[in-house]
Short mmCIF file of C-alpha atoms in Angstrom, two decimals:
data_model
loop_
_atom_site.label_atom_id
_atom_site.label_comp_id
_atom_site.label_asym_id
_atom_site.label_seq_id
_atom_site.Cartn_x
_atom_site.Cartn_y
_atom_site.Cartn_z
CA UNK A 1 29.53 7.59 13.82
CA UNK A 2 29.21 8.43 10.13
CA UNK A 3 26.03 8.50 8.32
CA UNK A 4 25.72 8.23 4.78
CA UNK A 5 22.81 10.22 3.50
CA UNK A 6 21.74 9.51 -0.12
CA UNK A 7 21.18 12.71 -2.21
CA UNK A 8 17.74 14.35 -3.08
CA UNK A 9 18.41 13.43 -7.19
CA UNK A 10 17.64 10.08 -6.67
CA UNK A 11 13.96 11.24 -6.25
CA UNK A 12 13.63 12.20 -9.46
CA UNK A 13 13.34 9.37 -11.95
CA UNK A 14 11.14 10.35 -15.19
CA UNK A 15 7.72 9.49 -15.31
CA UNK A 16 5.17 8.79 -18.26
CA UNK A 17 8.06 6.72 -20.59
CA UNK A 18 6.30 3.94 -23.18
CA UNK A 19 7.33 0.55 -22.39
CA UNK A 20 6.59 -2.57 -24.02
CA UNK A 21 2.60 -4.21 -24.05
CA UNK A 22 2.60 -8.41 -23.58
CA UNK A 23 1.46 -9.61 -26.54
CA UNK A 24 -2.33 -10.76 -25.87
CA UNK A 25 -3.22 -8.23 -23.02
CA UNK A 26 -6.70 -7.41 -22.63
CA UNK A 27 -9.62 -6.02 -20.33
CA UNK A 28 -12.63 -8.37 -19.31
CA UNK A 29 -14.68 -9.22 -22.44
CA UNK A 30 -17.98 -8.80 -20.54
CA UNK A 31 -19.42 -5.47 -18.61
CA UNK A 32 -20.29 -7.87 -15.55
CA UNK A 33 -18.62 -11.10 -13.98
CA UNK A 34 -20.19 -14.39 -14.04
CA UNK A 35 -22.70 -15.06 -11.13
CA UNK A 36 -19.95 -17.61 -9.44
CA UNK A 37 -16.16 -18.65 -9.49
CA UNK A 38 -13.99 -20.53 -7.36
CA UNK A 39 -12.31 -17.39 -6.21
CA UNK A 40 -13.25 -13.69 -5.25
CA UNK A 41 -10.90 -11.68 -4.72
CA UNK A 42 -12.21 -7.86 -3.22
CA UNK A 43 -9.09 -5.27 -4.69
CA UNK A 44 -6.71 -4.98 -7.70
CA UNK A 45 -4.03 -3.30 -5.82
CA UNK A 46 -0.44 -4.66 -5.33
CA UNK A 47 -1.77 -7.17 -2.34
CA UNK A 48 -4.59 -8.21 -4.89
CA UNK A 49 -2.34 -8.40 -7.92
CA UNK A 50 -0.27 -10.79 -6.06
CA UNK A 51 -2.47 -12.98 -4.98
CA UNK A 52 -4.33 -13.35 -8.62
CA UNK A 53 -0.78 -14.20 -10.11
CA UNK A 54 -0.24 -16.55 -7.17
CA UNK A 55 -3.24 -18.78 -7.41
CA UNK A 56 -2.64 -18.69 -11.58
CA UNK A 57 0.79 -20.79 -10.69
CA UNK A 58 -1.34 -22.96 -8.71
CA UNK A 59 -3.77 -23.76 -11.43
CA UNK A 60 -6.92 -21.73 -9.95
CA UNK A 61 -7.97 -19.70 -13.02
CA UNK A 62 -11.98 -19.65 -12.31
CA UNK A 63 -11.52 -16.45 -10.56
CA UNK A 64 -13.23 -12.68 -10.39
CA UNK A 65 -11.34 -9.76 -8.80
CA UNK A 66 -13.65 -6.83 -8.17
CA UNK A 67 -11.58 -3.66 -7.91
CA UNK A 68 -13.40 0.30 -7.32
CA UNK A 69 -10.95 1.39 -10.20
CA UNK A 70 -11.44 -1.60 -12.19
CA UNK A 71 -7.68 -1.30 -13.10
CA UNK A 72 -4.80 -3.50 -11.73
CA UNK A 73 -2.81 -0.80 -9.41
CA UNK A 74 -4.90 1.81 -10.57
CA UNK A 75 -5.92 3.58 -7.93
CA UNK A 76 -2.47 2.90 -6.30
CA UNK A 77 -0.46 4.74 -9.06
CA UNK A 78 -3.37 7.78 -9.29
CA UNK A 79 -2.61 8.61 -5.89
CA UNK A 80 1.72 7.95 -6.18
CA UNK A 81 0.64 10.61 -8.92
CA UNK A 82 -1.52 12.56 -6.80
CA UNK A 83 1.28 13.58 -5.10
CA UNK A 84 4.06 13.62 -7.68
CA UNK A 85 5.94 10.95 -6.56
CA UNK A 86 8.54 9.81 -8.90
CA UNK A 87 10.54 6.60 -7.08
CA UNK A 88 9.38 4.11 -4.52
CA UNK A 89 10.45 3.34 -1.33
CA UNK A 90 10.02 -0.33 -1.54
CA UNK A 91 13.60 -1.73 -2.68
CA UNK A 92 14.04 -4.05 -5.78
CA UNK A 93 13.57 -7.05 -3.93
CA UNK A 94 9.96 -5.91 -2.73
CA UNK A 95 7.40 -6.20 -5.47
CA UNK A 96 4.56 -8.37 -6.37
CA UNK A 97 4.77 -11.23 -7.66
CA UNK A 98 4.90 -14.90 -6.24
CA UNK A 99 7.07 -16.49 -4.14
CA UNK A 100 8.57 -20.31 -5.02
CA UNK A 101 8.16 -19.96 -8.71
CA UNK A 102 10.75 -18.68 -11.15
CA UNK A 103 8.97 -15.20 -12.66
CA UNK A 104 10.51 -12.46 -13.98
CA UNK A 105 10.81 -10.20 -10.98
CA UNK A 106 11.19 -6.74 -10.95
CA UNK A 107 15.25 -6.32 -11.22
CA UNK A 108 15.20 -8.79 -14.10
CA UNK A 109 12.42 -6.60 -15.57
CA UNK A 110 14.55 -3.81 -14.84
CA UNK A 111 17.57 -4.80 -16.78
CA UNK A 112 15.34 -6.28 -19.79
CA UNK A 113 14.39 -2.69 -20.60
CA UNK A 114 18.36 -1.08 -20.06
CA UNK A 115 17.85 0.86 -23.16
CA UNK A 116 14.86 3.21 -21.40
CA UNK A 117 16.31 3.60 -17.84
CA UNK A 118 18.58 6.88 -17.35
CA UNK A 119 21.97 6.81 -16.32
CA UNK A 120 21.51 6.98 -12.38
CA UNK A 121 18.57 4.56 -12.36
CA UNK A 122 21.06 2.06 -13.85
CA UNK A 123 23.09 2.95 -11.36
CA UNK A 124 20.32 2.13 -8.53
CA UNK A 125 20.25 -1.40 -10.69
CA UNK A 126 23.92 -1.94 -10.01
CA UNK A 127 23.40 -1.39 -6.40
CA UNK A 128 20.40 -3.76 -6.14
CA UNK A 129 22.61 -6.70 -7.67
CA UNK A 130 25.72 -5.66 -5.63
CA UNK A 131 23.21 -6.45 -2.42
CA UNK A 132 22.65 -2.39 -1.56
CA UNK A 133 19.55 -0.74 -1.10
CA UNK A 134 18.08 1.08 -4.09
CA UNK A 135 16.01 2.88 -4.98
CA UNK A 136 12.92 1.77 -7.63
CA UNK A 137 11.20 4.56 -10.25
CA UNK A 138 7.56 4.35 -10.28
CA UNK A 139 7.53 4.29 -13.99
CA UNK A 140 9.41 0.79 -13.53
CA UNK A 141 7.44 -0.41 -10.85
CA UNK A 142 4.11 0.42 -12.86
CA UNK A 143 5.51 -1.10 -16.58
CA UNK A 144 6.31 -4.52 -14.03
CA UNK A 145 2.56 -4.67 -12.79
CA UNK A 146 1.27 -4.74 -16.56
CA UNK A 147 3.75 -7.03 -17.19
CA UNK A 148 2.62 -9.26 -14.00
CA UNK A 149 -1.36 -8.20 -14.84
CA UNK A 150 -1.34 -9.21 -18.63
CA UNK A 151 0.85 -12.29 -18.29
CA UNK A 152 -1.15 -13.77 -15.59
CA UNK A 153 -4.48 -12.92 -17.14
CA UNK A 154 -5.60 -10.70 -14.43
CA UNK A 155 -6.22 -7.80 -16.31
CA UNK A 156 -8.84 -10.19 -18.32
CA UNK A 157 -10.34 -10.71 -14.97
CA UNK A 158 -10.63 -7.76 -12.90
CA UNK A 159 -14.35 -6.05 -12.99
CA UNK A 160 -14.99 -2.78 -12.20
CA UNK A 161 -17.32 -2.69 -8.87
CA UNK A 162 -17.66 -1.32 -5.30
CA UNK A 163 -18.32 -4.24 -3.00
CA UNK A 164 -21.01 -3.45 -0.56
CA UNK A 165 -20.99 -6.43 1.29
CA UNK A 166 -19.18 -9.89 1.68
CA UNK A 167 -21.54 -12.36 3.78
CA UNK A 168 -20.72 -16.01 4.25
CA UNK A 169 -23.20 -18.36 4.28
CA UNK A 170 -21.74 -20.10 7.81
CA UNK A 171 -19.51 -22.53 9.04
CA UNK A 172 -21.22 -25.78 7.51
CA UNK A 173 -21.72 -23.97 3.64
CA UNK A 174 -18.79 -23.20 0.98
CA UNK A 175 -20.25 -20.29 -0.51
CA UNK A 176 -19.44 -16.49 0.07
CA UNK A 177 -21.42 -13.91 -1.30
CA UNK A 178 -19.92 -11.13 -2.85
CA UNK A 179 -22.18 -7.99 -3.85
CA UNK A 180 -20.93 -4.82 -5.47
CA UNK A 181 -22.62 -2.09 -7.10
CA UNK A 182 -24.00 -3.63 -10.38
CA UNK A 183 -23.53 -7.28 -9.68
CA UNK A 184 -23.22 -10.13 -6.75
CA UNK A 185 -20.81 -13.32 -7.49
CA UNK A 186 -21.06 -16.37 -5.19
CA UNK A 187 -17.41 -17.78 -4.47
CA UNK A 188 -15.57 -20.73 -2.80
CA UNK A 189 -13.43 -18.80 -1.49
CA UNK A 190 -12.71 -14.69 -0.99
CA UNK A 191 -9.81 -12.68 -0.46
CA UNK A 192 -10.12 -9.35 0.79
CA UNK A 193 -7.09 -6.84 -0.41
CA UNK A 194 -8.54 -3.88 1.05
CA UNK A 195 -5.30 -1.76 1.34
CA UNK A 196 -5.56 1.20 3.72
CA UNK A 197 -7.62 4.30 4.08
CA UNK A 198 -7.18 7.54 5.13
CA UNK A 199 -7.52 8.64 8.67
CA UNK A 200 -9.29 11.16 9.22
CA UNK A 201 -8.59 14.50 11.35
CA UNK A 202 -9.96 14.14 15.09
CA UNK A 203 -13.60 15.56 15.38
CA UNK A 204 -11.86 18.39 17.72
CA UNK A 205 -10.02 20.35 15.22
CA UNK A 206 -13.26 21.99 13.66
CA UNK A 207 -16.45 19.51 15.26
CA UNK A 208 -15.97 16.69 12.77
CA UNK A 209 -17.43 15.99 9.30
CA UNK A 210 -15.85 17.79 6.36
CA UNK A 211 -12.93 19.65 6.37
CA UNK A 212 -13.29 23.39 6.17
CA UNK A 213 -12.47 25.48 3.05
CA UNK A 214 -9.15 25.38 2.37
CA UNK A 215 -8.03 22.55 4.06
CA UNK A 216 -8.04 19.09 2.05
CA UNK A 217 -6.41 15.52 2.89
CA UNK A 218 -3.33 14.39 1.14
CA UNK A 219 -5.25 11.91 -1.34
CA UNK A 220 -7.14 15.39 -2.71
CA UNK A 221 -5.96 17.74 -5.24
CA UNK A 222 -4.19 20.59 -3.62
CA UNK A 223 -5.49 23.82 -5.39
CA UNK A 224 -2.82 26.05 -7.08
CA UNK A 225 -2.67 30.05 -5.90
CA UNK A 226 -1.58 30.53 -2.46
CA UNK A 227 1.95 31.82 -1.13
CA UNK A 228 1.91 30.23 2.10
CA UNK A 229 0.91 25.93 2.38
CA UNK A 230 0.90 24.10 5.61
CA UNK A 231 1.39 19.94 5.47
CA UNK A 232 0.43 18.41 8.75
CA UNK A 233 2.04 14.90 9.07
CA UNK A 234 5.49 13.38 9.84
CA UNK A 235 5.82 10.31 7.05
CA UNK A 236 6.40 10.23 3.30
CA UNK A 237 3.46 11.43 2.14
CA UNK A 238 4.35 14.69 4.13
CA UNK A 239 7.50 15.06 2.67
CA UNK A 240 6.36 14.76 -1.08
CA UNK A 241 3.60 17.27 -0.55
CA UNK A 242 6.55 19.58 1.32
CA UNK A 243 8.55 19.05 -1.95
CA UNK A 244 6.20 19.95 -4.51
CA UNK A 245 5.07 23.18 -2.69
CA UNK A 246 8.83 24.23 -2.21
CA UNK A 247 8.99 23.85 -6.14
CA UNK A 248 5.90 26.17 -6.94
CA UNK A 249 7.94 28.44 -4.94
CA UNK A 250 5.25 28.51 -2.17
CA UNK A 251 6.36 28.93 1.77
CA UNK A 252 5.93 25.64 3.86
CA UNK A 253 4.59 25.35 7.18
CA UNK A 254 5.41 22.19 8.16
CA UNK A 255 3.26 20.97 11.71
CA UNK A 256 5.25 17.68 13.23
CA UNK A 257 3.44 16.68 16.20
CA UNK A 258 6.37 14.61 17.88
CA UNK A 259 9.47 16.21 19.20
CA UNK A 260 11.33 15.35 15.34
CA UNK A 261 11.53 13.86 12.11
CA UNK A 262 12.49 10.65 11.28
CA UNK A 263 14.31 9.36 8.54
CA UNK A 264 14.93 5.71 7.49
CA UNK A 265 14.97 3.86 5.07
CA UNK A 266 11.89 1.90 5.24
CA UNK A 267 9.06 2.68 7.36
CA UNK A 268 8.94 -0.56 9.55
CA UNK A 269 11.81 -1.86 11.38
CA UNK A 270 13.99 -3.94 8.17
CA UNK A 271 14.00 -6.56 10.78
CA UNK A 272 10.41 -7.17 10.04
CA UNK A 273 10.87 -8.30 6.29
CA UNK A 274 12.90 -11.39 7.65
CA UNK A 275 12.25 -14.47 8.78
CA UNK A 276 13.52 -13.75 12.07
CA UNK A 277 11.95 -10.28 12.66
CA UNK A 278 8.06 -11.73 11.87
CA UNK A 279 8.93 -14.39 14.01
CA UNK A 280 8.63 -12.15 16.98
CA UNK A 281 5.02 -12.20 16.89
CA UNK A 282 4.51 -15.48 17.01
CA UNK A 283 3.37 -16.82 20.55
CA UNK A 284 3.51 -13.43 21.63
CA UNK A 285 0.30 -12.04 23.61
CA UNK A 286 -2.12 -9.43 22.30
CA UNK A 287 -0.97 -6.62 24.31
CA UNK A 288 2.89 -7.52 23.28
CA UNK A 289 1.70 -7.02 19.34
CA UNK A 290 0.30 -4.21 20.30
CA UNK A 291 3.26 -2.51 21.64
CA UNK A 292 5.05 -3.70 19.15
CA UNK A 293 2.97 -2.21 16.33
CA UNK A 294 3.11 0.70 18.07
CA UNK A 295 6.64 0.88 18.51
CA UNK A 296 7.72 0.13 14.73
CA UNK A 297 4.82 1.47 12.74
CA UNK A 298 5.40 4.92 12.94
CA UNK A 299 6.00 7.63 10.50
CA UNK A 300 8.79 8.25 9.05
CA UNK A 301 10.65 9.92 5.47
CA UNK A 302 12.97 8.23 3.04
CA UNK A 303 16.63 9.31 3.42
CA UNK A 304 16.73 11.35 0.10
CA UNK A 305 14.53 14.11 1.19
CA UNK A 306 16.77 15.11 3.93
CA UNK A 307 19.54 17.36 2.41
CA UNK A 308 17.01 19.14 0.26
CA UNK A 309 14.45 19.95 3.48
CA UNK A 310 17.43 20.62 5.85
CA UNK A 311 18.55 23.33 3.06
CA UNK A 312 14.80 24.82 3.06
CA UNK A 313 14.56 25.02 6.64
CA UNK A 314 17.94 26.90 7.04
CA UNK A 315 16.73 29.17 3.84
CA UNK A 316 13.23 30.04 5.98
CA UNK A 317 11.05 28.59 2.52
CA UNK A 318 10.34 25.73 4.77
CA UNK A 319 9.30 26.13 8.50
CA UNK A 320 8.82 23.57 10.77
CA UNK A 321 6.49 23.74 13.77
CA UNK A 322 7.98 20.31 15.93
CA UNK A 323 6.08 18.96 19.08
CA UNK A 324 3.50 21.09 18.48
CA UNK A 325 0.08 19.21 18.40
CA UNK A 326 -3.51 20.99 16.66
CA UNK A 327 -5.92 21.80 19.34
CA UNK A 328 -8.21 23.42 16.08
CA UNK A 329 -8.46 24.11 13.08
CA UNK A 330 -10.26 27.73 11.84
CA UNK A 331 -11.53 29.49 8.42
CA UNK A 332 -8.96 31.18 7.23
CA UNK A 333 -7.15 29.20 7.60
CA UNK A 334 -5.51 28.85 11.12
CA UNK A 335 -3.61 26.15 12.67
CA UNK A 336 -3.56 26.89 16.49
CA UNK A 337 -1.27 24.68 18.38
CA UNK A 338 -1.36 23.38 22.07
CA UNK A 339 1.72 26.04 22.65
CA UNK A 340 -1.10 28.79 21.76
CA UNK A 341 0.70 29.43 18.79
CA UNK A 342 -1.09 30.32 15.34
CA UNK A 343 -0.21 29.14 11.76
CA UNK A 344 -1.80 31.03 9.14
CA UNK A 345 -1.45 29.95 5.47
CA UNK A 346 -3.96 29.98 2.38
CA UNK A 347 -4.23 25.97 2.26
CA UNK A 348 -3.55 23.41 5.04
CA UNK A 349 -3.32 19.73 3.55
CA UNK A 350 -3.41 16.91 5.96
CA UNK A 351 -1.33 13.72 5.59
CA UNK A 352 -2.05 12.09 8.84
CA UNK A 353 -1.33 9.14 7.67
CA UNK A 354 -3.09 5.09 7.23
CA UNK A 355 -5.92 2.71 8.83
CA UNK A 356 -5.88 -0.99 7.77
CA UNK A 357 -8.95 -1.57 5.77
CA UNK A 358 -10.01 -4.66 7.87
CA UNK A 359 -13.64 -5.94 6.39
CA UNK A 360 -15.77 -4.43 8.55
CA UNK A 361 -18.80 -2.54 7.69
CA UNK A 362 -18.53 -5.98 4.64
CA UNK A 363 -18.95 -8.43 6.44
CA UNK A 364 -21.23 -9.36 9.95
CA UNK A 365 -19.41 -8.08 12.91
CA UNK A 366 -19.11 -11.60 14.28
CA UNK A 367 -17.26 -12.90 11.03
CA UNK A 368 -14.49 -10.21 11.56
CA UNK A 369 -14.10 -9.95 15.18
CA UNK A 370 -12.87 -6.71 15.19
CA UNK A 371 -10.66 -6.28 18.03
CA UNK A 372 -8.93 -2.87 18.68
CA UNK A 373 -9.39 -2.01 14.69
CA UNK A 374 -7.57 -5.61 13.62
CA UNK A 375 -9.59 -8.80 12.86
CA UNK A 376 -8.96 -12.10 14.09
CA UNK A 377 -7.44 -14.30 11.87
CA UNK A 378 -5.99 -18.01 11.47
CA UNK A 379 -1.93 -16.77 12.31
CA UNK A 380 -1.05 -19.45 9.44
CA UNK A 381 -3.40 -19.17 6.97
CA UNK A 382 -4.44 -15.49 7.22
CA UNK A 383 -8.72 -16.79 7.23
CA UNK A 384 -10.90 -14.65 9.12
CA UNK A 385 -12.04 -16.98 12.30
CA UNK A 386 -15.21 -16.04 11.78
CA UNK A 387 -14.90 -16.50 8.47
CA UNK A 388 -12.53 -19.38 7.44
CA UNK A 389 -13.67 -19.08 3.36
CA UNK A 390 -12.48 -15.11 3.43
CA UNK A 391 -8.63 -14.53 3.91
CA UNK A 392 -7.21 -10.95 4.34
CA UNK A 393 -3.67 -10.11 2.78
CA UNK A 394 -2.26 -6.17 3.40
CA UNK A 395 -2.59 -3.99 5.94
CA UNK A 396 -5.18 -6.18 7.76
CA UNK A 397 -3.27 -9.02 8.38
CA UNK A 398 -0.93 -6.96 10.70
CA UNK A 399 -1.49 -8.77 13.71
CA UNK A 400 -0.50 -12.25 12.67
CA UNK A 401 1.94 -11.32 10.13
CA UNK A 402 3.78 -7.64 11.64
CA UNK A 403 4.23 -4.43 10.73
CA UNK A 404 5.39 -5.77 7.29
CA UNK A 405 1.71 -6.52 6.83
CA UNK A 406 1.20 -3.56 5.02
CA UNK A 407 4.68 -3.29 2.62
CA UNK A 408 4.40 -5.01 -0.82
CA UNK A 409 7.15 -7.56 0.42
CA UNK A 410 4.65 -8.18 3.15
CA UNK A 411 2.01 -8.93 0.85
CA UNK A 412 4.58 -11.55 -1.08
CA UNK A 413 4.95 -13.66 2.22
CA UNK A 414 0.88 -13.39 3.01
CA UNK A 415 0.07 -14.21 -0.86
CA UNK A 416 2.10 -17.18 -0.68
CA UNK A 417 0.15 -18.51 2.49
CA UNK A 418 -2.81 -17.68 1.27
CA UNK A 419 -2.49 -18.43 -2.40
CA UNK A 420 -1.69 -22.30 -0.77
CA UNK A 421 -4.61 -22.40 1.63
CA UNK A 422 -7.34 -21.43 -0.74
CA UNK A 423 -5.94 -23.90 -3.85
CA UNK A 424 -5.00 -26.34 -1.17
CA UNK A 425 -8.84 -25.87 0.27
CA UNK A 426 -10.58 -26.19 -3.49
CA UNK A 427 -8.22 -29.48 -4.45
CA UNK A 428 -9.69 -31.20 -0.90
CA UNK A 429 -13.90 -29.82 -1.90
CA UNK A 430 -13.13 -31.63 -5.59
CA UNK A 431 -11.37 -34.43 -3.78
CA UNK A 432 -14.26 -34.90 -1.45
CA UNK A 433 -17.40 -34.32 -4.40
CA UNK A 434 -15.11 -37.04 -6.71
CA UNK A 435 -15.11 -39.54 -3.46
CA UNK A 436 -19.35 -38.68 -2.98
CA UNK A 437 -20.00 -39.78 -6.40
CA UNK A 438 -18.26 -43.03 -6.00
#
């Protein structure tokens, strides 16, 4: 069998370039939101930018998006930048933006700006129409969210805010409480775009709470000095912190827990992304989802870093420890592994990869019914059962949607359900008021 591998240049798309501003774009005119809207939705990332441009097609434009950043992808692109990441792995076909309506997606973005794209991402633009995987530069991806942000007014609408709690009122009210920070806004309806967190490093390693000196996670700034840099973790983020500590000419430790890397092209199971492959969860049991999140969400690397950490390895600047779990982690620093072994190095940065961000410690415990670290939700409509005014698109919605949950085309198919239960939900309250009156 032959295996085409892509080469490592494709990683390396430029970043920063100037690209053109919609006419009109602007931030919120007020420091704080009004006290209500029809719509709250908790995170401006790529799941929440969707579903804001989503509900603007269906005419729901009384709506506040609180956001920690208070930026449209912001916080997504600082960390992409965080770790010098310079193309996607999300193909041209995955982006925000809203299903059923005829936007200007990303690839027809693309193309309108020819003149600014290099020679080889035009390439990648060739493939994409020709029906091939390609591969996206961040600097595209993040001109196409302003794009999407200004001409869908979200910018305009996004408040900066950390949400402290989301509280419905209960099963016979239509209100939802939203309190952040500096403000509280009571909605119709929420939508929680919580995105993922970090997980943290088992209390083992060195007795829980902070990490000792000289050992930082992945969404940190790694500090600069230091021959020798160990990256624990076995997925992308892994491999981008390998690369840029190869190129400040530092030696890599590299500590894989399972037996090997693995490469692929996107980190579910493409399967998942169709029709077909999300329709394996449905009617399934619990225990069945389980194993089968378990089985196809697992860490893995695109296939462009492969020729250039193969070369590394076989030149000793990169050295990788495989099957070889942490038992603890010591000042120093030292890695000692379950073999007895002992890594030392002068910084130790851990990319142990994702939790879904699911509502809890937001909302009452009997609103999210938080089983096994995923809520319970409506498997058409994405609403909390314990909540049917909040909805959940991203990460959290992996067990009714799959492992695509958490991948921006994931988020398209959840917006779109979504985006039509909560306008669907606010026509039927106006509908039912109008018929009161009469």
């Amino acid at each position: 069998m032959i295996t085409f591998v892509p080469e490592p240049h494709l990683l390396e798309s430029p970043r920063g370039r100037e690209w053109p501003v919609v006419p009109g774009a602007r931030a919120a005119i007020t420091p704080e939101p009004p006290p209500a809207a029809d719509v709250v939705i908790v995170g401006a990332g790529p799941a929440g930018l969707a579903v804001a441009s989503a509900l603007w097609h269906h005419g729901v434009r009384d709506l506040v998006i609180v956001d920690r950043d208070g930026r449209p992808c912001g916080r997504f692109f600082d960390r992409v930048d965080l770790l010098g990441q310079r193309v996607l792995r999300s193909p041209y076909e995955h982006h925000p933006g809203v299903e059923g309506y005829r936007d200007c997606e990303l690839l027809d973005f693309a193309r309108l700006h020819w003149s600014v794209l290099t020679p080889v991402e035009r390439r990648e633009i060739r493939m994409a129409q020709a029906g091939h995987r390609s591969v996206v530069p961040v600097d595209v991806f993040e001109a196409y969210c302003r794009h999407l942000a200004a001409s869908h007014h979200v910018t305009e609408r996004t408040w900066r805010g950390s949400v402290r709690e989301v509280l419905p009122a209960g099963v016979s009210s239509d209100a939802v409480t939203v309190r952040a920070d500096r403000f509280s806004v009571t909605a119709r309806q929420v939508v929680l775009c919580l995105g993922e967190e970090r997980r943290s490093a088992p209390d083992t390693w060195w007795g829980g709470g902070h990490p000792p000196r000289g050992v930082t996670y992945w969404d940190e700034p790694v500090p600069g000095g230091g021959k020798r840099l160990a990256v624990v973790g076995a997925g992308l983020t892994a491999a981008h912190l390998i690369s840029t500590g190869l190129a400040q000419g530092r030696e890599v430790h590299w500590v894989v827990r399972e037996a090997g890397e693995r490469y692929q092209c996107a980190d579910v199971n493409s399967s998942f992304f169709r029709p077909e492959g999300r329709a394996r969860f449905d009617g399934v049991s619990w225990s069945e989802r389980l194993e089968l999140m378990g089985r196809f969400r697992r860490a893995s690397i695109m296939f462009e870093f492969r020729p250039a950490l193969e070369a590394a390895e076989a030149e000793g600047r990169l050295i990788v420890h495989r099957g070889k779990a942490i038992t603890k982690v010591s000042p120093g620093v030292g890695l000692h592994l379950e073999d007895g072994s002992r890594v030392s190095v002068d910084h130790a940065v851990l990319a142990l990869g994702t939790t879904p961000s699911i509502g809890d410690g937001l909302m009452p415990d009997e609103a999210v019914l938080d089983r096994g670290g995923w809520p319970l939700l409506d498997e058409r409509t994405f609403a909390y059962l314990g909540a049917p005014r909040v909805f959940a698109v991203g990460a959290a919605a992996g067990m009714a949607l799959g492992p695509a949950a958490r991948n921006i085309d994931g988020h398209r198919v959840a917006t779109a359900r979504v985006a039509a239960a909560v306008a669907g939900n606010l026509r039927l309250r106006t509908a039912t008021k109008d018929v009161a009156r009469v």
